[in-house]
């Protein structure tokens, strides 16, 4: 068919094309020239050895097909063996290490060439290919027709580049490794090709094998072969004017469709380099797609200084797999290079890292070829178990171990830890058995047990606490003292995970006080309990001056202004990062708040904890649903344990690869995790463990944050207090003022109360009672629970007796109902709610009898635990007067044997309140007078009325906002109250 072109036109086109080809050839020669560069050679695709040392360029032939122009490398230091490396390095991360040490890898100019074709071809034609240029397969490589000896460059001596020899003298460990390898090869390795100790030399001929053997060498069995070659494809037929660059082995290089004639799309090239032990980095320019791939890799770490990402070698393969589909990126696989550049072949063989890589490669191969697999799991502080299927040879090994024990029920063998090294050594020699060792942190933690029996927690020596305030030391319960000893034996780094209410605060303060010389101290806590911490320090360490605590209220406050600095998690993320080295002693209260690494609070806290010398983490519920939640807390205490989450996830979270990534939500080897934690990270006692040391009730004052109040409410409260301090002429006025003060206190506390309740829920408290007096408070709590979809019951004055009973049953027996919201006056008697062991008082009440009865809804027959009682107290409100008054009254009751526990012994000190201030004293007297013993009943009636008045207005058209007028009484009730006051 005529092209429609004249002869002259065709001649011109051909001429231009030839010129273009000549220019391209020149350009390529220039790119690849220089020292160690390339010299153009005719293509020889039949010669595999030639292929090993060539790079291809594609040019278009007359017939519109692509041909490869191959070029030899001239020096061993140049681009030798790049293809083989590119294609197989991904298979297991250690292989490239091994190989890379020998030869620099540099991705050829893929805009023109497609070396991957040749690789695909080689694999598909099952020709002998030097693809396994790693030390495991060299003995089976055969290179028919090759003039040159074929060996892995790692075994090449620099002085004898064409006839490499490896002697025992030179590389004893490597040779040993090869010998063991032979054992692991399960008869597939032809031993005549293995170096013998006597000859200790590998000749070229010894290293060669027969043609026609699988290109991937005999070691990997079916699976591993496909690992190496399975994804190799024959070359994709080329379309006219185009060639496809095909991802070859395992897709190290992505498929690229390039035109030999068109402008080549811009492709970012990068390379994988050794980073530090167990990690590699990817040196590459910016590419958005690539960055999202990086972010999906579990072990990712980004160095902002160098702007380079690095990863665990364990994720090497998944990273390369993920990069494969990116058409705009080419990554040269991981290579091992020294600091100055590509290592020579001989360097790589003799250097330590190369040997390591070799051994890693070795074990990877073994892993791939083993037919019986199992794992070691720690089952007690002194014994481990081997979980494995049946294999006669391993049973033989087990029987040789003195401490062996066979459990008939579980059909598992266990051994003393001291026999672990011996057993593993023996297992290593079994070719078809692969046993996963104990994790490194387990070995670290239990290293002493390899020699001698372990100490029990109770055997831990008594710490010398003579430098700590005697008040706190004397107050410690025996189990608390053990906790302090444990912390000091672990050099002040621990997770104190005692059950809720067991006194983690007192223990943490004592531990921190032991390291007082290293202060300033930082306490990070939920904001709702910042002030409680400040109080606790002064209560337990009387030697502290009153100015030594600094509760941080805003992001602008000075974080290290005082000896003890207390900050909320949320504010911590706003602190100056530079301060991370300021604190040598750090306490993290409710440390499970750090469970999610992605949160700002976790990201702010972790560097602090790692930099600090002492890290005291407190949590009654370190993990609420899965072991993954423990990871950050473990790393905060022991940063060297599991530097990468992925290895932790694999061992303890039953990590599973899903189409969307890794799923770490499961759990595995929990017994071992518990042992590991208890050995070196955590101490945890349950209430039931120490019940005999606990009082039946433990009361605690929780100072709720004043910034929870809005400015208007605060101003009104201050004005009311000021008025009251002046005194009143009539009793009526006095009581009206008092009533107003009490109502406004209710409004003012709402926000802090809600925050506290939600913090409790977040901390895993799943069954508790909340008492409040004002309807506005009860409503606000109910609304907050509903918004958070927390199941609750509510009993107040409007609840009928029939309903009460069924609600109690629901709460007692249903897990869905976590909170009981109760009116102080309507639900303090006659109800059994003993399934909870925590009672929270959102509001105070002047009559201690009512409070004690309310407490006893949980503390009654059926209760098997010690009951914790939290009184929420707000500074600058009526609580300032109600709290000391209640304490005094309860103390009296306690002394008379009428109350089981007195506040003075179990709750925080009262001198926090301004009883010494004359104005405050006046108000306090007013409270006392109004709520005098004789008047209690009447006063109670009065305040119940007041609360009702508040409720009525609240339930009417009034908004539920804590506005100033919300609690004004209805006209009818107001009249009743006025009448009452007049009667007084
Ligand atoms: N040895 C002790 N002597 C006196 N009071 C103590 C002692 N130990 C704990 N308490 C009191 O018991 C109450 C509960 O203690 P704390 O708040 O420290 O418990 P916790 O373990 O932190 O509980 P949670 O997990 O609920 O925060 C507090 O009022 C505390 O003062």
CSV table of C-alpha atoms and ligand atoms in Angstrom, one decimal, residues 475-477 480 498-506 539-540 589-590 618-620 698-701 756 760 765 838 868-870 905-908, ligand 1:
chain,number,residue,atom,x,y,z
A,475,UNK,CA,1.5,6.3,105.1
A,476,UNK,CA,2.3,3.8,102.3
A,477,UNK,CA,0.4,0.5,102.6
A,480,UNK,CA,2.2,0.5,97.9
A,498,UNK,CA,-2.7,-0.8,89.8
A,499,UNK,CA,-6.4,-1.2,89.8
A,500,UNK,CA,-8.4,2.0,90.2
A,501,UNK,CA,-8.4,3.5,93.6
A,502,UNK,CA,-5.4,1.7,94.9
A,503,UNK,CA,-3.4,4.8,95.5
A,504,UNK,CA,-1.3,5.3,92.4
A,505,UNK,CA,-1.0,9.0,93.2
A,506,UNK,CA,0.7,8.4,96.6
A,539,UNK,CA,-0.6,16.8,101.4
A,540,UNK,CA,2.0,14.0,101.1
A,589,UNK,CA,-1.4,10.1,84.9
A,590,UNK,CA,-3.9,8.0,83.0
A,618,UNK,CA,0.0,5.6,85.8
A,619,UNK,CA,-3.0,3.8,84.6
A,620,UNK,CA,-5.6,1.5,86.1
A,698,UNK,CA,-11.8,5.2,100.1
A,699,UNK,CA,-12.9,8.8,99.8
A,700,UNK,CA,-11.1,11.3,97.6
A,701,UNK,CA,-11.5,14.9,97.0
A,756,UNK,CA,-14.6,14.6,84.8
A,760,UNK,CA,-13.7,8.5,83.9
A,765,UNK,CA,-14.6,3.1,84.4
A,838,UNK,CA,-17.2,4.0,92.5
A,868,UNK,CA,-14.0,4.5,95.9
A,869,UNK,CA,-15.8,7.8,96.5
A,870,UNK,CA,-14.9,10.9,94.6
A,905,UNK,CA,-7.5,9.9,107.2
A,906,UNK,CA,-8.4,9.0,103.7
A,907,UNK,CA,-9.1,12.2,101.9
A,908,UNK,CA,-6.9,15.1,101.0
B,1,LIG,N1,-1.6,5.0,101.9
B,1,LIG,C1,-2.7,5.8,101.9
B,1,LIG,N2,-3.0,6.5,103.0
B,1,LIG,C2,-4.1,7.3,103.0
B,1,LIG,N3,-4.9,7.5,101.9
B,1,LIG,C3,-4.6,6.8,100.8
B,1,LIG,C4,-3.5,5.9,100.7
B,1,LIG,N4,-3.5,5.4,99.5
B,1,LIG,C5,-4.5,6.0,98.8
B,1,LIG,N5,-5.2,6.8,99.6
B,1,LIG,C6,-6.3,7.6,99.2
B,1,LIG,O1,-7.2,6.8,98.4
B,1,LIG,C7,-7.8,7.5,97.4
B,1,LIG,C8,-7.6,6.9,96.1
B,1,LIG,O2,-6.2,7.1,95.7
B,1,LIG,P1,-5.7,7.5,94.3
B,1,LIG,O3,-6.6,8.5,93.7
B,1,LIG,O4,-4.3,7.7,94.3
B,1,LIG,O5,-6.0,6.2,93.5
B,1,LIG,P2,-5.7,5.8,92.1
B,1,LIG,O6,-5.1,4.5,92.1
B,1,LIG,O7,-5.0,6.9,91.4
B,1,LIG,O8,-7.2,5.8,91.5
B,1,LIG,P3,-7.7,6.1,90.0
B,1,LIG,O9,-7.2,5.1,89.1
B,1,LIG,O10,-9.1,6.1,90.2
B,1,LIG,O11,-7.2,7.5,89.7
B,1,LIG,C9,-7.2,8.9,97.6
B,1,LIG,O12,-8.1,9.7,98.3
B,1,LIG,C10,-6.0,8.7,98.3
B,1,LIG,O13,-5.6,9.8,99.0
